[in-house]
Tab-separated table of N, CA and C in Angstrom:
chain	number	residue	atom	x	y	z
A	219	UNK	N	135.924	9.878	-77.920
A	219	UNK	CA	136.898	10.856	-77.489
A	219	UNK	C	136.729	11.057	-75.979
A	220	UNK	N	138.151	10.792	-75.117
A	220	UNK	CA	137.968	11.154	-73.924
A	220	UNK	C	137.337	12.539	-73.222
A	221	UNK	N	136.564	12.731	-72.312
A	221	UNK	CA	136.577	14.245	-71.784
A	221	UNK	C	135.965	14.178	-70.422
A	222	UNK	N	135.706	15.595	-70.348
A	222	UNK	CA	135.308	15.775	-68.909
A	222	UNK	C	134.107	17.095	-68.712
A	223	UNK	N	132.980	16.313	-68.159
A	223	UNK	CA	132.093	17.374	-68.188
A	223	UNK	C	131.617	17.374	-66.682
A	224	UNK	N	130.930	18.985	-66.318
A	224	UNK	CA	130.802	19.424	-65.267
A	224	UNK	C	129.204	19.250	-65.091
A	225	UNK	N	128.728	18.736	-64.280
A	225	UNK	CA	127.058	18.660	-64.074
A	225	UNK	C	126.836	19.660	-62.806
A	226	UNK	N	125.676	20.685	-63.078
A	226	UNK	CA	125.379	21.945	-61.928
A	226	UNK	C	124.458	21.002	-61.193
A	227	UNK	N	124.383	21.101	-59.867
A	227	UNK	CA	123.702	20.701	-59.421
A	227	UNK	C	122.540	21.302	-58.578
A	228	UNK	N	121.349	21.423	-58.637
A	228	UNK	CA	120.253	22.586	-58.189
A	228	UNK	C	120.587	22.801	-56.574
A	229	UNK	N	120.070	23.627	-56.382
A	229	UNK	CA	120.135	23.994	-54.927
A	229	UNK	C	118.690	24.298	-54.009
A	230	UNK	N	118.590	23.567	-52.971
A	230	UNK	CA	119.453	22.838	-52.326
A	230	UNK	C	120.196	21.748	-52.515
A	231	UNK	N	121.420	21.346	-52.279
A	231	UNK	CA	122.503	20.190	-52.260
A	231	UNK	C	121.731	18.940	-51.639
A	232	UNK	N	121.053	18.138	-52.130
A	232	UNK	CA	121.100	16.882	-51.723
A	232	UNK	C	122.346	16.422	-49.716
A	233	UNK	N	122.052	15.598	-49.421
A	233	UNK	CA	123.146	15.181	-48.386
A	233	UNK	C	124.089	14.705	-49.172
A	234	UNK	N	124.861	14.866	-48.634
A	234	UNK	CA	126.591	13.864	-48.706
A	234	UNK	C	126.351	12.685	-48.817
A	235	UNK	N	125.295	11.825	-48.010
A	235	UNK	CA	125.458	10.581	-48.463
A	235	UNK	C	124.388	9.991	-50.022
A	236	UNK	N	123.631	11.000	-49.994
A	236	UNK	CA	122.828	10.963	-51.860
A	236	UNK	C	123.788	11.260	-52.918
A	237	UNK	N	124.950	12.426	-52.326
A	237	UNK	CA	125.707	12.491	-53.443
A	237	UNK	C	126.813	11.362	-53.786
A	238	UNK	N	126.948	11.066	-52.498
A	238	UNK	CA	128.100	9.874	-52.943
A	238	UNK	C	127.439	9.013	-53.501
A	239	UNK	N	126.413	8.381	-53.233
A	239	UNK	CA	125.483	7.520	-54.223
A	239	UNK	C	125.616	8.033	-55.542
A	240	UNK	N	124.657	8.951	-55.854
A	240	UNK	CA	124.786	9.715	-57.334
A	240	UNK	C	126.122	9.417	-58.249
A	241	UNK	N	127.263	9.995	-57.491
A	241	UNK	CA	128.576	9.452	-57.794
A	241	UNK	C	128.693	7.862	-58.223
A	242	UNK	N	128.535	7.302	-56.940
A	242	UNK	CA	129.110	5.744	-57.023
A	242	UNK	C	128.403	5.143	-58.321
A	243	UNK	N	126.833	5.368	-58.833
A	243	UNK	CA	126.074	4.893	-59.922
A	243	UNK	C	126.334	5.182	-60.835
A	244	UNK	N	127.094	6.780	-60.791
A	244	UNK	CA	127.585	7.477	-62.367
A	244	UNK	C	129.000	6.603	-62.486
A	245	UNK	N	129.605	6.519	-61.471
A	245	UNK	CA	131.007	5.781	-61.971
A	245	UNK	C	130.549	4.050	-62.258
A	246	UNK	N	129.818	3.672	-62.394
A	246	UNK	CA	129.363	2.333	-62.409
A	246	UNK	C	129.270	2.315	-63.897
A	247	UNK	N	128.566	3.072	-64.597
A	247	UNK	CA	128.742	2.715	-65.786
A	247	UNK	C	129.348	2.658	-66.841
A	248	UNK	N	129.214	1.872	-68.017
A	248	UNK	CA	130.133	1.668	-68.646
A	248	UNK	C	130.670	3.222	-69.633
A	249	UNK	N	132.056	3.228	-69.418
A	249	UNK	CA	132.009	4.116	-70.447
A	249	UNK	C	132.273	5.899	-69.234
A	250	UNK	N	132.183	5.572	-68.145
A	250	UNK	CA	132.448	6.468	-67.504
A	250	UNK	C	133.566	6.466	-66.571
A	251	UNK	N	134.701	6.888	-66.839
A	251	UNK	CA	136.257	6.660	-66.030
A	251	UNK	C	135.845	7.096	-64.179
A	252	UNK	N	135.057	8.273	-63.742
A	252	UNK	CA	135.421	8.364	-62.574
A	252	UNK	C	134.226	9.569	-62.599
A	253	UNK	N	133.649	9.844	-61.338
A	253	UNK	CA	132.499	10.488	-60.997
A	253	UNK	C	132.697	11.880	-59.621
A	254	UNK	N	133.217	12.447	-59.915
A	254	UNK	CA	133.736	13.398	-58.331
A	254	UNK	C	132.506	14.293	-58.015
A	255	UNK	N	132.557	14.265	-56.725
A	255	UNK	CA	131.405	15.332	-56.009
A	255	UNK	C	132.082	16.478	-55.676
A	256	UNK	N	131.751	18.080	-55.990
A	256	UNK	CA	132.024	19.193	-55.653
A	256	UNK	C	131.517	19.519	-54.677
A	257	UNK	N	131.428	19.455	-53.813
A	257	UNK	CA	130.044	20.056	-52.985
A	257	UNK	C	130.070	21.589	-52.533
A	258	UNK	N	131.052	22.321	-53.064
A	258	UNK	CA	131.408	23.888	-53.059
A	258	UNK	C	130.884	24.293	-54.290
A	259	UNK	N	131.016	23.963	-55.201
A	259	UNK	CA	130.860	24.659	-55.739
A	259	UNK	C	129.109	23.645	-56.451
A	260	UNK	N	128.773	22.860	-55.759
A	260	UNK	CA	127.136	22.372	-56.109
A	260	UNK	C	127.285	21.599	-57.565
A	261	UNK	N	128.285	20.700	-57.856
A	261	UNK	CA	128.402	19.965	-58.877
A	261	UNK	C	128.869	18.572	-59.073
A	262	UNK	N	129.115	17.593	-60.178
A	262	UNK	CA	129.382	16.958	-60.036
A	262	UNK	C	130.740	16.882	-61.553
A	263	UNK	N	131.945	16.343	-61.505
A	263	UNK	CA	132.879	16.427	-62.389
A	263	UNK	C	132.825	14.713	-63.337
A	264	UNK	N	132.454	14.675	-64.448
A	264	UNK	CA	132.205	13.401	-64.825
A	264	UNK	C	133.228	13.247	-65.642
A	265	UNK	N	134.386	11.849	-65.632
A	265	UNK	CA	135.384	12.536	-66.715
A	265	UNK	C	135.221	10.662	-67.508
A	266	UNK	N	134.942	10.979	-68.661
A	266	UNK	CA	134.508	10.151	-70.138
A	266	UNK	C	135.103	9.294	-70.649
A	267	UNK	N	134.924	8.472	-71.275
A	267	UNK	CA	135.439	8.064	-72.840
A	267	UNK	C	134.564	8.095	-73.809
A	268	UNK	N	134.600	8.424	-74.888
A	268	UNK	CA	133.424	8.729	-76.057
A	268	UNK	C	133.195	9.404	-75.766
A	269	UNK	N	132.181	9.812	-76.518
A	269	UNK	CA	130.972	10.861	-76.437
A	269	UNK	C	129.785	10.355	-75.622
A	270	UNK	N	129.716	11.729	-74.784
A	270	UNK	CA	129.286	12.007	-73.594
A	270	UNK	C	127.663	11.643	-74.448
A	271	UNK	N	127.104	12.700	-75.310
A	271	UNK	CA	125.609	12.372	-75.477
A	271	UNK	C	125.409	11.272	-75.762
A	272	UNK	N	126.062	10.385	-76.322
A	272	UNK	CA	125.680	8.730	-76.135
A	272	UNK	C	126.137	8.370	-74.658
A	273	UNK	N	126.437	8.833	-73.994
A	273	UNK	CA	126.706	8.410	-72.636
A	273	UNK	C	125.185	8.488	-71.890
A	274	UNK	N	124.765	9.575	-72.269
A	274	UNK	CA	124.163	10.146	-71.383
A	274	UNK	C	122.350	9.232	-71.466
A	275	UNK	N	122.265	8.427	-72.467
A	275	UNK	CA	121.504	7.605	-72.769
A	275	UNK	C	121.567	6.495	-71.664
A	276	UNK	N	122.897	5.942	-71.436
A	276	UNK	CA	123.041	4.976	-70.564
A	276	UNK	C	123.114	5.369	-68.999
A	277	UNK	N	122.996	6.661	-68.894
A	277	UNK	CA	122.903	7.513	-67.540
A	277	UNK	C	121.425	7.226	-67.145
A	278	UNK	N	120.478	7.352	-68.295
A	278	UNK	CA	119.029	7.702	-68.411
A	278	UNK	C	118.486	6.508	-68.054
A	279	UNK	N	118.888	5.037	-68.375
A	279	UNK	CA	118.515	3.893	-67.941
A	279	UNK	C	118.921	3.443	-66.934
A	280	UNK	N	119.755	4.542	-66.569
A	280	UNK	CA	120.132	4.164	-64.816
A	280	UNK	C	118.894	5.204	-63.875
A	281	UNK	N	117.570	5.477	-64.389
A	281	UNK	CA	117.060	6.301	-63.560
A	281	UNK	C	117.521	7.759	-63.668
A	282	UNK	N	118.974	8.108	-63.948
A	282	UNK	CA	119.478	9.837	-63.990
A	282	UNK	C	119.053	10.636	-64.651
A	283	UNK	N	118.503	11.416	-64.024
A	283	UNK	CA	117.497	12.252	-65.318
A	283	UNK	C	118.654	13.520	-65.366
A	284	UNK	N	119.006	14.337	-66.292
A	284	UNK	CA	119.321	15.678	-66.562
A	284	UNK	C	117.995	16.633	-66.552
A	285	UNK	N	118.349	18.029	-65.792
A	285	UNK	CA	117.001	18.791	-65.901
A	285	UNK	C	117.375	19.419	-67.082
A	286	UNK	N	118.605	19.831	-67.272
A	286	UNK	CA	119.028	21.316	-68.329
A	286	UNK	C	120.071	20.538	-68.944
A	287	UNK	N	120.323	21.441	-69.858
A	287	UNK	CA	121.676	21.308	-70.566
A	287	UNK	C	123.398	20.836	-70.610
A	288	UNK	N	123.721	20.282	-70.580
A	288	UNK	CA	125.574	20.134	-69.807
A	288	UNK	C	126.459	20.958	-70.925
A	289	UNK	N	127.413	21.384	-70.061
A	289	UNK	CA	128.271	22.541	-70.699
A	289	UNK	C	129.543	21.015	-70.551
A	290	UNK	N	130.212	21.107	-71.482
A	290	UNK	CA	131.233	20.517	-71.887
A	290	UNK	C	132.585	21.404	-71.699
A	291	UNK	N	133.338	21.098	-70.966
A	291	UNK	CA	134.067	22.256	-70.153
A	291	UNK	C	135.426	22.006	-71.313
A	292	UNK	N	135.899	23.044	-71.720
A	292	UNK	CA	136.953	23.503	-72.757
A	292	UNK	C	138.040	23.835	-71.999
A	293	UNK	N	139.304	23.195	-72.539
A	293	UNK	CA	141.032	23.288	-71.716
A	293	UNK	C	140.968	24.699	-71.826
A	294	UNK	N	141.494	24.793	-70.128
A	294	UNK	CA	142.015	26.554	-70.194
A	294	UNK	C	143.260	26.997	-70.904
A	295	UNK	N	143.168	28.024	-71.326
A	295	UNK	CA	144.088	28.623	-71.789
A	295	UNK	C	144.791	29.984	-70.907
A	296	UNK	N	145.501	29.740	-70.236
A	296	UNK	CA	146.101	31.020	-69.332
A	296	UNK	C	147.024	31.801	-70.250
A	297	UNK	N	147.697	31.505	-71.376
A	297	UNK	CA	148.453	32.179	-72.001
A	297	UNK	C	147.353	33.285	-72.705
A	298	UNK	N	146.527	32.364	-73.155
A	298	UNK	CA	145.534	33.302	-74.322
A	298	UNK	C	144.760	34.342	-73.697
A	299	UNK	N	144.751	33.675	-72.361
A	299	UNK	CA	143.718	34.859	-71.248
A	299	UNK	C	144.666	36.325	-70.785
A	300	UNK	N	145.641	35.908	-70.997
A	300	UNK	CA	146.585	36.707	-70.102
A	300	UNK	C	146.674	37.616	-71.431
A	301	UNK	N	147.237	36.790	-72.770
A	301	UNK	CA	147.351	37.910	-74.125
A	301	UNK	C	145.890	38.897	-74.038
A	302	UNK	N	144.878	38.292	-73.990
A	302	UNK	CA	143.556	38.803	-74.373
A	302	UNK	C	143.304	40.106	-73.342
A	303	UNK	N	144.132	39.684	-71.881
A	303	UNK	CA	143.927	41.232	-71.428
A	303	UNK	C	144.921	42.238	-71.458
A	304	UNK	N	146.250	41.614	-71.683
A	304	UNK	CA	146.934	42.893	-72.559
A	304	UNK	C	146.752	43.442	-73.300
A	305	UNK	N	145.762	42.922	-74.022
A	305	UNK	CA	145.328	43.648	-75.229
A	305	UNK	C	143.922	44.617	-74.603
A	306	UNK	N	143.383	44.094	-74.009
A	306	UNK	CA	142.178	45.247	-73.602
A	306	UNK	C	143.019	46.219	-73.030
A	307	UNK	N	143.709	46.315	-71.786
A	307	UNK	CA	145.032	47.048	-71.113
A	307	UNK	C	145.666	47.786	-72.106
A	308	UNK	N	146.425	47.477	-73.212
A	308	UNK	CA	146.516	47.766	-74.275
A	308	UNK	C	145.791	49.213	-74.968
A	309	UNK	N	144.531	48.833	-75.170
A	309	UNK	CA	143.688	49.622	-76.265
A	309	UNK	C	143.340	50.137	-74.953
A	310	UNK	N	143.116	50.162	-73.778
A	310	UNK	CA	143.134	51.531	-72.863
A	310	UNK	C	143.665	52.192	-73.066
A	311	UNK	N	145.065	52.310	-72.743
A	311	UNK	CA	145.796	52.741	-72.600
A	311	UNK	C	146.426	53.847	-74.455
A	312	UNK	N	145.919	53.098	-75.283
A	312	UNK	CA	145.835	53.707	-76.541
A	312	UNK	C	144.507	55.108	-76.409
A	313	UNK	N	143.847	54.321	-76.101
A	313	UNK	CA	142.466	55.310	-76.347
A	313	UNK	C	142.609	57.240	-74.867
A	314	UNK	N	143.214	56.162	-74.022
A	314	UNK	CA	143.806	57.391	-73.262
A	314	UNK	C	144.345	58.662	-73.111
A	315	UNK	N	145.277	58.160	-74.080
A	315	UNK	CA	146.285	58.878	-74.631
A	315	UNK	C	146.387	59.159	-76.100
A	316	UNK	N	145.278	59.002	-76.708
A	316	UNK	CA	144.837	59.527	-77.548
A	316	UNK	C	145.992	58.637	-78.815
A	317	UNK	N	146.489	57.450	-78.553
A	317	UNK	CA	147.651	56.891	-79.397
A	317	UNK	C	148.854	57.190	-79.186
A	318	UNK	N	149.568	58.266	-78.346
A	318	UNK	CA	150.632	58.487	-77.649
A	318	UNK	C	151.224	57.299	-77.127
A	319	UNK	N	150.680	56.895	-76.286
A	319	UNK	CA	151.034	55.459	-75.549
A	319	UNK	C	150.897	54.327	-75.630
A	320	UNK	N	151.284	53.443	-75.378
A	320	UNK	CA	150.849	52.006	-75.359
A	320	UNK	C	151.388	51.304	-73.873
A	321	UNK	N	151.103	49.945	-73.947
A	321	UNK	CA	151.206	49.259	-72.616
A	321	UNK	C	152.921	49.082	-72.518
A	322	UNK	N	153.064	48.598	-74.016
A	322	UNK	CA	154.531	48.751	-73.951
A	322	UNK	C	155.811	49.529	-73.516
A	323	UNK	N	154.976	50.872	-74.365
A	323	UNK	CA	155.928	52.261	-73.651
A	323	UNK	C	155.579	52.214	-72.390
A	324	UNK	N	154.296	52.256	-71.603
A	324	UNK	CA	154.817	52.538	-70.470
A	324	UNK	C	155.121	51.902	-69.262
A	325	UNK	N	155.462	50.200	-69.489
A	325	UNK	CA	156.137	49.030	-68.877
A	325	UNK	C	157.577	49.782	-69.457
A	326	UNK	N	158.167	49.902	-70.401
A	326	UNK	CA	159.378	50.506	-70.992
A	326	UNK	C	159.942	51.776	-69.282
A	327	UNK	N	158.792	52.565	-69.806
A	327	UNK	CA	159.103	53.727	-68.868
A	327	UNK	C	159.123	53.292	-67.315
A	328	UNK	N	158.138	52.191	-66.896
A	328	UNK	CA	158.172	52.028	-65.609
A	328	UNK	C	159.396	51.338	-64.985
A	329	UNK	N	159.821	50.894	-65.900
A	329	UNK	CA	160.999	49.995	-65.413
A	329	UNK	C	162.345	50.661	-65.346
A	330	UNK	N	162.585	51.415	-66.606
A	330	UNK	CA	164.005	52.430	-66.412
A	330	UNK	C	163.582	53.362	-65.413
A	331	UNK	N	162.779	54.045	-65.362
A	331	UNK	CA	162.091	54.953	-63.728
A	331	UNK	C	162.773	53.813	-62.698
A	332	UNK	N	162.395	52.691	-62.008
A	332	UNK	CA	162.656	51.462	-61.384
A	332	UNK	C	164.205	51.911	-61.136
A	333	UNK	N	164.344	51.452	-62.493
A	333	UNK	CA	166.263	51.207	-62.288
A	333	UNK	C	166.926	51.995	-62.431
A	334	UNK	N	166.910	53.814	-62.630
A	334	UNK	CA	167.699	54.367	-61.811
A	334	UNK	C	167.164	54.980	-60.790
A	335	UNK	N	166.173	54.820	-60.109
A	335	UNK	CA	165.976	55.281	-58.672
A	335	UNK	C	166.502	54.027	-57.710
A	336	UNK	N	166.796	52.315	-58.424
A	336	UNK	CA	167.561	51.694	-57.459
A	336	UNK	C	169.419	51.825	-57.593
A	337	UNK	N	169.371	52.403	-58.877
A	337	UNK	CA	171.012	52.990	-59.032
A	337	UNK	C	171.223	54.091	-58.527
A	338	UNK	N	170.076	55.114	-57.705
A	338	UNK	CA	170.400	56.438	-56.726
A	338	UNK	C	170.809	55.744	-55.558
A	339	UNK	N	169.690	54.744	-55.183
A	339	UNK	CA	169.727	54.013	-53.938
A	339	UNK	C	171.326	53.327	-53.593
A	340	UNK	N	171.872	52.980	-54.893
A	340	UNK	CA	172.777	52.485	-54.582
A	340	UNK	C	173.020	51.116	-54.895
A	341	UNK	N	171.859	50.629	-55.229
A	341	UNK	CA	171.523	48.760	-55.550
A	341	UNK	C	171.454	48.590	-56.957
A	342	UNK	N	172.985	48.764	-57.264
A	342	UNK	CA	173.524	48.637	-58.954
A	342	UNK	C	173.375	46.935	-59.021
A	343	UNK	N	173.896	45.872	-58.297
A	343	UNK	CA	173.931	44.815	-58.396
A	343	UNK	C	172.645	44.009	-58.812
A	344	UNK	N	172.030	44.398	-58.154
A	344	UNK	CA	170.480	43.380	-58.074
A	344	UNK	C	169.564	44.098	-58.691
A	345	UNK	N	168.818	45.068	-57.975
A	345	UNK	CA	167.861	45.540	-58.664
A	345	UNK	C	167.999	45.987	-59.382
A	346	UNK	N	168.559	46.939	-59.621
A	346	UNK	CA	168.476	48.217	-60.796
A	346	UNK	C	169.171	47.615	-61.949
A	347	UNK	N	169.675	46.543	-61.814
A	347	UNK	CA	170.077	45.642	-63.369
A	347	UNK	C	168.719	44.742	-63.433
A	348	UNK	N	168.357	44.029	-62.897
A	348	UNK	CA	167.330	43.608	-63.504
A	348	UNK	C	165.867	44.097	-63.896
A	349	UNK	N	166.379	45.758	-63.366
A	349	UNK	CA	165.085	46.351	-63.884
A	349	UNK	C	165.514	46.729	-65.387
A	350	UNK	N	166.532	47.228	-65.683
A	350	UNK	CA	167.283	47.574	-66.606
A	350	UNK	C	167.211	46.659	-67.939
A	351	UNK	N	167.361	45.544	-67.179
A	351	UNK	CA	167.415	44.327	-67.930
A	351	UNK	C	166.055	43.464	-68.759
A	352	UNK	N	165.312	44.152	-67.869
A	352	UNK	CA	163.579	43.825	-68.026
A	352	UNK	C	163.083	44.698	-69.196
A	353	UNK	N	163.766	46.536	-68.792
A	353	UNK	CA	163.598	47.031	-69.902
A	353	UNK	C	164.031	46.782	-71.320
A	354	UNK	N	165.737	46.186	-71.434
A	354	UNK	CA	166.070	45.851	-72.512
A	354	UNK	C	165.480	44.569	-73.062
A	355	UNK	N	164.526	43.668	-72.270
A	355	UNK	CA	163.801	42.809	-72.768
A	355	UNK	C	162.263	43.392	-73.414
A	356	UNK	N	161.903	44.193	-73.189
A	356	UNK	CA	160.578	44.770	-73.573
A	356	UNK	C	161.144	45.300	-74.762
A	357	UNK	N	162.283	46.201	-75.134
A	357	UNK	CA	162.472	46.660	-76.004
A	357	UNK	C	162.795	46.047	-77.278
A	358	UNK	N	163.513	44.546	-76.963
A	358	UNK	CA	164.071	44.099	-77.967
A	358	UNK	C	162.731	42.707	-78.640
A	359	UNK	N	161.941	42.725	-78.013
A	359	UNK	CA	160.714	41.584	-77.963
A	359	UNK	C	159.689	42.573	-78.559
A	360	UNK	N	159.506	43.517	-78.871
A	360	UNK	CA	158.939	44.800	-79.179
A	360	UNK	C	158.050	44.656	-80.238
A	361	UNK	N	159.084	44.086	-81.387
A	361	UNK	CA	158.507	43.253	-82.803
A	361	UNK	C	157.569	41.945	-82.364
A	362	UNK	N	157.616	41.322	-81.737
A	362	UNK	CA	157.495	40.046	-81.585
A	362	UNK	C	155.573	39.741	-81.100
A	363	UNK	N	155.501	41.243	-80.069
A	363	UNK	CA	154.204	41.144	-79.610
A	363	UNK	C	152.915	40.784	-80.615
A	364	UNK	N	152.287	40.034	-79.751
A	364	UNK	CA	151.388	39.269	-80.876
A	364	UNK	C	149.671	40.240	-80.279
A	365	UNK	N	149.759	39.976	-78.691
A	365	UNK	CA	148.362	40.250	-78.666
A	365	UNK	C	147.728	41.740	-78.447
A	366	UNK	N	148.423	42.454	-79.441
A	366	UNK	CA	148.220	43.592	-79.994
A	366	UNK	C	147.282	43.902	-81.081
A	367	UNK	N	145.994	44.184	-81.373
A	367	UNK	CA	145.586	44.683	-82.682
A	367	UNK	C	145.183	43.135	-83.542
């Protein structure tokens, strides 16, 4: 199985020209697509075919020793991160208000607040409809929320 794992690298950083070595030997072997040097963030990005712990055997007969452990880096999820803190945001906002409120009601409230203080202003066209409009989207998606509870 293809992947991609992140190697920490101790500190102090080796030179630039040990790491590009390090690199050039890790991409040499078989079974390893490509070898990148971080040097910000003190790592190295190794990206696979197969499985890495049988890889890492043929790393070992190249001289590469591992000191610690490798973390096998897992696809981000920005949707799930973003649900997961609406939901903490969420149960604030519950516990606050003692269950009165939620994040919902008061995105609901912030937005009609929004759109008629831009319909005092005078900016019926643009803003104050799409604040309007934002609200009638919160309201009608209402059922739908998942990362609630």
């Amino acid at each position: 199985m293809p992947g991609r794992v992140r190697i920490v690298l101790d500190r102090p950083l080796p030179h630039l020209e040990r790491l590009e070595s390090l690199a050039t030997a890790l991409a040499a072997i078989p079974g390893i697509d490509s070898a990148e040097i971080r040097p910000t963030s003190g790592s190295i990005v190794i990206r696979h075919r197969g499985d890495f712990d049988e890889l890492r055997e043929s790393i070992a007969r190249e001289g590469i020793q591992f000191a610690s452990s490798i973390t096998h880096l897992q696809p981000i999820d920005p949707m799930g991160a973003a649900a997961r803190q609406l939901g903490t945001v969420d149960g604030a906002i519950a516990r606050l208000t003692d269950g009165r409120a939620d994040l919902w009601s008061l995105a609901f409230a912030g937005l009609v607040a929004g759109g008629v203080i831009q319909l005092a202003r005078g900016r019926v066209a643009g803003p104050a409809l799409t604040l309007l409009g934002q609200a009638a989207t919160l309201t009608m998606a209402r059922p739908l929320r998942t990362f609630i509870r």
